[in-house]
Short mmCIF file of C-alpha atoms and ligand atoms in Angstrom, two decimals:
data_model
loop_
_atom_site.label_atom_id
_atom_site.label_comp_id
_atom_site.label_asym_id
_atom_site.label_seq_id
_atom_site.Cartn_x
_atom_site.Cartn_y
_atom_site.Cartn_z
CA MET Y 1 13.00 26.73 -25.08
CA LEU Y 2 16.68 24.91 -24.80
CA VAL Y 3 16.40 21.76 -26.67
CA LEU Y 4 19.44 19.35 -25.93
CA ARG Y 5 20.67 15.99 -26.72
CA LYS Y 6 23.30 15.00 -24.49
CA ILE Y 7 22.87 14.38 -20.74
CA LYS Y 8 26.33 16.02 -20.11
CA GLU Y 9 25.32 19.21 -21.50
CA ILE Y 10 21.86 18.92 -18.93
CA GLU Y 11 24.34 17.88 -16.02
CA GLU Y 12 26.12 21.10 -16.70
CA LEU Y 13 23.31 23.26 -17.20
CA ILE Y 14 21.17 22.24 -14.39
CA SER Y 15 24.49 22.60 -11.99
CA LEU Y 16 24.49 26.09 -12.91
CA LYS Y 17 20.94 26.73 -12.33
CA LYS Y 18 21.16 25.11 -9.17
CA GLN Y 19 24.57 27.29 -7.74
CA LYS Y 20 21.84 30.27 -8.81
CA GLY Y 21 19.63 29.06 -6.05
CA GLN Y 22 16.81 27.89 -8.76
CA THR Y 23 14.67 24.88 -8.31
CA ILE Y 24 14.23 22.06 -10.57
CA GLY Y 25 11.20 20.28 -11.98
CA PHE Y 26 11.16 17.13 -14.16
CA VAL Y 27 8.50 15.51 -16.37
CA PRO Y 28 9.82 12.56 -18.07
CA THR Y 29 8.13 11.52 -21.15
CA MET Y 30 8.09 9.09 -24.35
CA GLY Y 31 6.70 12.34 -26.24
CA ALA Y 32 3.77 11.86 -28.68
CA LEU Y 33 2.64 14.68 -26.12
CA HIS Y 34 -1.02 15.61 -25.23
CA GLN Y 35 -2.77 17.73 -22.53
CA GLY Y 36 -2.26 14.92 -19.94
CA HIS Y 37 1.55 15.77 -20.68
CA ILE Y 38 1.08 19.35 -20.37
CA SER Y 39 -0.77 19.31 -17.31
CA LEU Y 40 2.26 17.61 -15.71
CA ILE Y 41 4.77 20.50 -17.34
CA ASN Y 42 1.95 23.13 -15.46
CA TYR Y 43 2.20 21.61 -12.05
CA SER Y 44 6.07 21.86 -12.59
CA LYS Y 45 5.77 25.55 -13.72
CA GLN Y 46 3.93 26.32 -10.26
CA GLN Y 47 5.86 24.91 -8.37
CA THR Y 48 9.70 24.99 -9.15
CA ASP Y 49 11.82 27.48 -11.25
CA ILE Y 50 12.95 25.57 -14.20
CA THR Y 51 10.97 23.24 -15.83
CA VAL Y 52 13.05 20.24 -17.53
CA CYS Y 53 11.05 17.71 -19.95
CA SER Y 54 12.39 14.45 -21.45
CA ILE Y 55 11.48 12.56 -24.68
CA PHE Y 56 12.68 9.34 -24.90
CA VAL Y 57 10.82 6.17 -26.04
CA ASN Y 58 12.91 3.94 -23.75
CA PRO Y 59 13.65 0.60 -25.83
CA THR Y 60 14.20 -1.51 -22.29
CA GLN Y 61 10.65 -0.85 -21.09
CA PHE Y 62 9.08 -2.51 -24.02
CA ASN Y 63 8.39 -6.05 -23.84
CA ASN Y 64 6.84 -6.28 -27.03
CA ALA Y 65 8.74 -4.96 -30.19
CA SER Y 66 6.18 -4.05 -32.33
CA ASP Y 67 4.82 -1.95 -29.72
CA LEU Y 68 7.92 -0.15 -29.74
CA THR Y 69 7.96 0.03 -33.55
CA HIS Y 70 4.62 1.61 -33.91
CA TYR Y 71 4.91 3.70 -30.89
CA PRO Y 72 3.71 7.26 -31.77
CA ARG Y 73 6.67 9.64 -32.56
CA THR Y 74 5.68 13.01 -33.31
CA PRO Y 75 8.85 15.60 -32.34
CA GLU Y 76 7.97 18.62 -34.28
CA ALA Y 77 4.31 19.23 -32.77
CA ASP Y 78 5.79 18.07 -29.22
CA ILE Y 79 8.52 20.95 -29.44
CA LYS Y 80 5.50 23.36 -30.12
CA LEU Y 81 3.24 22.05 -27.50
CA LEU Y 82 6.20 22.46 -24.72
CA GLU Y 83 7.66 25.92 -26.18
CA GLU Y 84 3.63 27.02 -26.02
CA ALA Y 85 3.47 25.81 -22.61
CA GLY Y 86 6.54 27.41 -21.10
CA CYS Y 87 8.88 24.51 -20.80
CA ASP Y 88 12.25 25.79 -20.28
CA ILE Y 89 14.73 22.55 -21.38
CA LEU Y 90 13.88 19.72 -23.39
CA TYR Y 91 16.17 16.83 -23.47
CA MET Y 92 15.43 14.78 -26.15
CA PRO Y 93 18.55 12.01 -26.52
CA GLU Y 94 19.57 9.16 -29.05
CA VAL Y 95 19.47 5.37 -27.22
CA LYS Y 96 23.32 5.89 -27.47
CA ASP Y 97 23.49 8.46 -25.28
CA VAL Y 98 21.08 7.36 -22.45
CA TYR Y 99 22.60 4.01 -22.98
CA PRO Y 100 26.23 4.00 -24.18
CA GLU Y 101 26.18 0.57 -22.97
CA ASN Y 102 23.87 -2.20 -22.47
CA ASP Y 103 21.91 -1.85 -19.20
CA THR Y 104 21.88 -5.35 -17.42
CA ARG Y 105 21.09 -4.01 -13.84
CA LYS Y 106 18.18 -5.60 -12.39
CA PHE Y 107 16.05 -4.05 -10.01
CA ASP Y 108 13.80 -5.85 -7.39
CA PHE Y 109 10.57 -4.29 -6.74
CA GLY Y 110 9.11 -7.20 -5.15
CA TYR Y 111 5.26 -7.58 -4.93
CA LEU Y 112 4.78 -4.45 -7.27
CA ASP Y 113 6.87 -6.11 -10.06
CA THR Y 114 4.51 -9.38 -10.18
CA ILE Y 115 0.89 -8.08 -10.28
CA LEU Y 116 -1.32 -6.25 -12.76
CA GLU Y 117 0.88 -4.36 -15.68
CA GLY Y 118 4.10 -6.28 -13.77
CA ALA Y 119 2.43 -9.56 -14.35
CA LYS Y 120 1.37 -8.99 -18.20
CA ARG Y 121 4.21 -7.28 -19.28
CA PRO Y 122 7.32 -9.08 -17.94
CA GLY Y 123 10.64 -6.78 -17.75
CA HIS Y 124 8.59 -3.77 -18.09
CA PHE Y 125 9.12 -2.18 -14.61
CA ASN Y 126 12.76 -3.05 -14.83
CA GLY Y 127 13.42 -1.11 -18.09
CA VAL Y 128 11.38 1.55 -16.61
CA GLY Y 129 13.53 1.63 -13.46
CA GLN Y 130 16.51 1.55 -15.50
CA VAL Y 131 15.65 4.70 -17.62
CA VAL Y 132 14.22 6.72 -14.94
CA SER Y 133 17.26 5.75 -12.55
CA ILE Y 134 19.61 7.51 -15.68
CA LEU Y 135 17.28 10.27 -16.28
CA LEU Y 136 17.04 11.35 -12.36
CA GLU Y 137 20.55 10.83 -12.05
CA GLY Y 138 21.48 13.16 -14.93
CA VAL Y 139 18.64 16.15 -14.34
CA LYS Y 140 18.89 15.68 -10.42
CA PRO Y 141 15.84 17.22 -10.03
CA HIS Y 142 14.12 18.70 -6.76
CA LYS Y 143 10.78 17.44 -7.85
CA ALA Y 144 9.50 14.73 -10.84
CA PHE Y 145 5.91 15.08 -11.92
CA CYS Y 146 3.90 11.74 -12.98
CA GLY Y 147 0.90 10.84 -14.22
CA SER Y 148 -1.89 8.64 -11.90
CA LYS Y 149 -2.76 7.25 -15.19
CA ASP Y 150 0.25 4.88 -14.81
CA TYR Y 151 -0.29 4.51 -10.95
CA GLN Y 152 1.70 1.22 -10.82
CA GLN Y 153 4.50 3.11 -12.40
CA VAL Y 154 4.35 5.94 -9.47
CA MET Y 155 4.68 3.39 -6.88
CA VAL Y 156 7.78 1.71 -9.02
CA VAL Y 157 9.60 5.20 -9.11
CA LYS Y 158 8.98 5.71 -5.69
CA SER Y 159 10.38 2.59 -4.86
CA LEU Y 160 13.32 2.88 -6.83
CA VAL Y 161 14.05 6.58 -5.67
CA LYS Y 162 14.02 4.97 -1.80
CA GLN Y 163 16.17 1.80 -2.70
CA LEU Y 164 18.90 4.58 -4.98
CA ASN Y 165 18.41 7.03 -2.20
CA LEU Y 166 17.96 9.87 -4.88
CA GLU Y 167 17.06 13.35 -3.38
CA VAL Y 168 13.90 13.80 -5.53
CA GLU Y 169 10.32 14.51 -4.67
CA ILE Y 170 8.05 12.08 -6.95
CA ILE Y 171 4.57 13.98 -7.29
CA ALA Y 172 1.47 12.11 -8.64
CA CYS Y 173 -0.63 14.14 -10.65
CA PRO Y 174 -4.49 13.66 -11.43
CA ILE Y 175 -5.45 11.87 -14.89
CA LEU Y 176 -6.55 13.81 -17.68
CA ARG Y 177 -9.57 12.66 -19.79
CA GLU Y 178 -10.74 13.14 -23.06
CA ALA Y 179 -14.54 14.93 -23.28
CA ASP Y 180 -15.97 11.52 -23.47
CA GLY Y 181 -13.74 10.43 -20.37
CA LEU Y 182 -11.34 7.96 -21.90
CA ALA Y 183 -7.80 8.93 -20.15
CA MET Y 184 -5.86 10.82 -22.38
CA SER Y 185 -3.05 8.55 -23.87
CA SER Y 186 0.21 8.69 -26.49
CA ARG Y 187 -1.94 5.33 -27.56
CA ASN Y 188 -5.17 6.23 -28.25
CA VAL Y 189 -4.31 7.81 -32.01
CA ARG Y 190 -3.42 4.08 -32.70
CA LEU Y 191 -6.88 3.49 -32.31
CA ASN Y 192 -9.09 3.28 -35.11
CA GLU Y 193 -12.73 5.24 -35.27
CA GLN Y 194 -14.90 2.53 -34.16
CA GLU Y 195 -12.21 1.24 -31.41
CA ARG Y 196 -11.88 4.89 -30.17
CA LEU Y 197 -15.78 4.62 -29.67
CA GLU Y 198 -15.38 1.33 -27.63
CA ALA Y 199 -12.69 2.62 -25.84
CA ALA Y 200 -15.29 5.34 -24.54
CA ALA Y 201 -17.22 2.55 -22.61
CA ILE Y 202 -14.02 1.95 -20.27
CA PRO Y 203 -14.56 5.11 -18.03
CA GLU Y 204 -18.20 4.46 -18.01
CA MET Y 205 -17.96 0.90 -17.13
CA MET Y 206 -15.52 1.61 -14.36
CA LYS Y 207 -17.88 4.03 -12.75
CA LEU Y 208 -20.75 1.86 -12.87
CA GLY Y 209 -18.57 -0.92 -11.42
CA ASN Y 210 -17.21 1.32 -8.93
CA GLN Y 211 -20.91 1.62 -7.54
CA ILE Y 212 -21.59 -1.93 -8.07
CA LEU Y 213 -18.13 -2.78 -5.98
CA LYS Y 214 -19.76 -0.62 -3.02
CA LEU Y 215 -23.06 -2.14 -3.10
CA TYR Y 216 -22.38 -5.89 -3.74
CA GLY Y 217 -18.60 -6.28 -3.55
CA ILE Y 218 -15.64 -7.23 -5.69
CA ALA Y 219 -16.77 -10.54 -7.28
CA GLU Y 220 -19.97 -8.86 -8.52
CA ALA Y 221 -18.18 -5.80 -9.79
CA LYS Y 222 -15.78 -8.19 -11.59
CA LYS Y 223 -18.56 -10.31 -13.15
CA TYR Y 224 -20.46 -7.12 -14.25
CA ILE Y 225 -16.89 -5.35 -15.91
CA SER Y 226 -16.18 -9.00 -17.76
CA SER Y 227 -20.17 -9.20 -18.71
CA VAL Y 228 -19.90 -5.53 -20.41
CA VAL Y 229 -16.31 -6.04 -21.88
CA ALA Y 230 -17.92 -9.60 -23.85
CA THR Y 231 -20.13 -7.48 -25.15
CA ILE Y 232 -18.03 -4.87 -26.82
CA PRO Y 233 -16.49 -6.32 -30.42
CA ASN Y 234 -12.90 -5.09 -30.40
CA MET Y 235 -12.48 -5.67 -26.72
CA LYS Y 236 -10.95 -8.16 -24.65
CA LEU Y 237 -10.23 -7.84 -20.72
CA GLU Y 238 -6.78 -8.38 -19.66
CA TYR Y 239 -8.00 -7.88 -15.71
CA TYR Y 240 -9.92 -5.92 -13.38
CA GLU Y 241 -8.58 -5.80 -10.02
CA VAL Y 242 -9.53 -3.79 -6.78
CA CYS Y 243 -6.13 -3.16 -4.76
CA ASP Y 244 -5.20 -1.41 -1.78
CA ALA Y 245 -4.25 1.88 -3.04
CA GLU Y 246 -1.33 2.39 -0.54
CA THR Y 247 0.74 -1.08 -1.18
CA LEU Y 248 -1.30 -2.21 -4.27
CA GLU Y 249 -2.19 -5.52 -2.61
CA LEU Y 250 -4.90 -7.04 -4.58
CA LEU Y 251 -8.13 -7.40 -2.42
CA SER Y 252 -10.95 -10.13 -2.65
CA GLU Y 253 -13.03 -8.57 -0.26
CA PHE Y 254 -14.24 -4.58 -0.27
CA ASN Y 255 -13.60 -2.89 2.80
CA PRO Y 256 -15.30 0.79 2.38
CA LYS Y 257 -12.93 2.33 4.78
CA GLN Y 258 -9.56 0.95 2.75
CA LYS Y 259 -8.63 3.45 0.00
CA GLN Y 260 -8.56 1.43 -3.15
CA PHE Y 261 -7.25 1.55 -6.75
CA HIS Y 262 -8.98 -0.15 -9.56
P1 AMP C 1 4.46 8.45 -21.62
O1 AMP C 1 4.63 9.84 -22.36
O2 AMP C 1 3.14 7.72 -21.58
O3 AMP C 1 5.41 7.79 -20.79
O4 AMP C 1 4.01 9.49 -20.13
C1 AMP C 1 4.82 10.41 -19.48
C2 AMP C 1 4.09 10.86 -18.26
O5 AMP C 1 2.73 11.41 -18.54
C3 AMP C 1 3.77 10.07 -17.25
O6 AMP C 1 4.11 10.27 -15.82
C4 AMP C 1 2.40 9.34 -17.40
O7 AMP C 1 1.77 9.08 -16.29
C5 AMP C 1 1.88 10.74 -17.76
N1 AMP C 1 0.49 10.80 -18.33
C6 AMP C 1 0.06 9.99 -19.41
N2 AMP C 1 -1.05 10.34 -19.64
C7 AMP C 1 -1.52 11.18 -18.86
C8 AMP C 1 -2.84 11.81 -18.40
N3 AMP C 1 -3.99 11.66 -19.39
N4 AMP C 1 -3.30 12.60 -17.76
C9 AMP C 1 -2.07 12.82 -16.70
N5 AMP C 1 -0.70 12.31 -17.05
C10 AMP C 1 -0.71 11.54 -18.03
#
């Protein structure tokens, strides 16, 4: 695997690969890699000739300075995992290479940026837009692979690609989970033993919440989720919402025919 630090080097290499007729798959990450990330590498390897992964903890998408400082960083282990997975190129830049100057661009993601993570983390999706546009314009992949764990982010990235007229197909891939059902996440290592045990209640309550939703509707499902969270010592509910899976419109009434995301 080639490890490159400069976007210029990536641009030159990719252009050579494309001249040879090879297709490029891209997996952008913030590192502290786990099998969820590796599943994206595998999708890319199945669907394209050359797989590029990026590891960059993007400062502009953190609206909380302490979260940025404490974000896990495990570069040696990441390189090993990527090599074992057969990734071809890793782009691992310094902040200066991605942002030679302050990025003051403001994107308009409309409604998408006002709800759920957008409402809770002001500026977060704008920062995602900044870094993803720079990475996509540098790597110029045919396909980029993103995790449905960050469902709203996938929609934001699709909107960005449309706005900037980028020629890339965004592929949403399934969520990989731990044996107890918790979605794999780089931040899970920040949970202590007790918190990690408690976190396993999330997929369980979501499953049951789903059944309550179908039987009794959204209000009852919300009540159920709030009541379960209230019994878990280290857990606080930010939100539980049921949305239209196509638009992320927040729903107040359950329609079994509508595809939902919650
Ligand atoms: P991150 O490093 O957290 O920015 O994630 C990089 C990419 O990996 C994003 O597209 C995430 O949605 C995806 N990802 C993270 N965790 C998982 C998971 N458990 N299953 C599938 N994809 C994931």
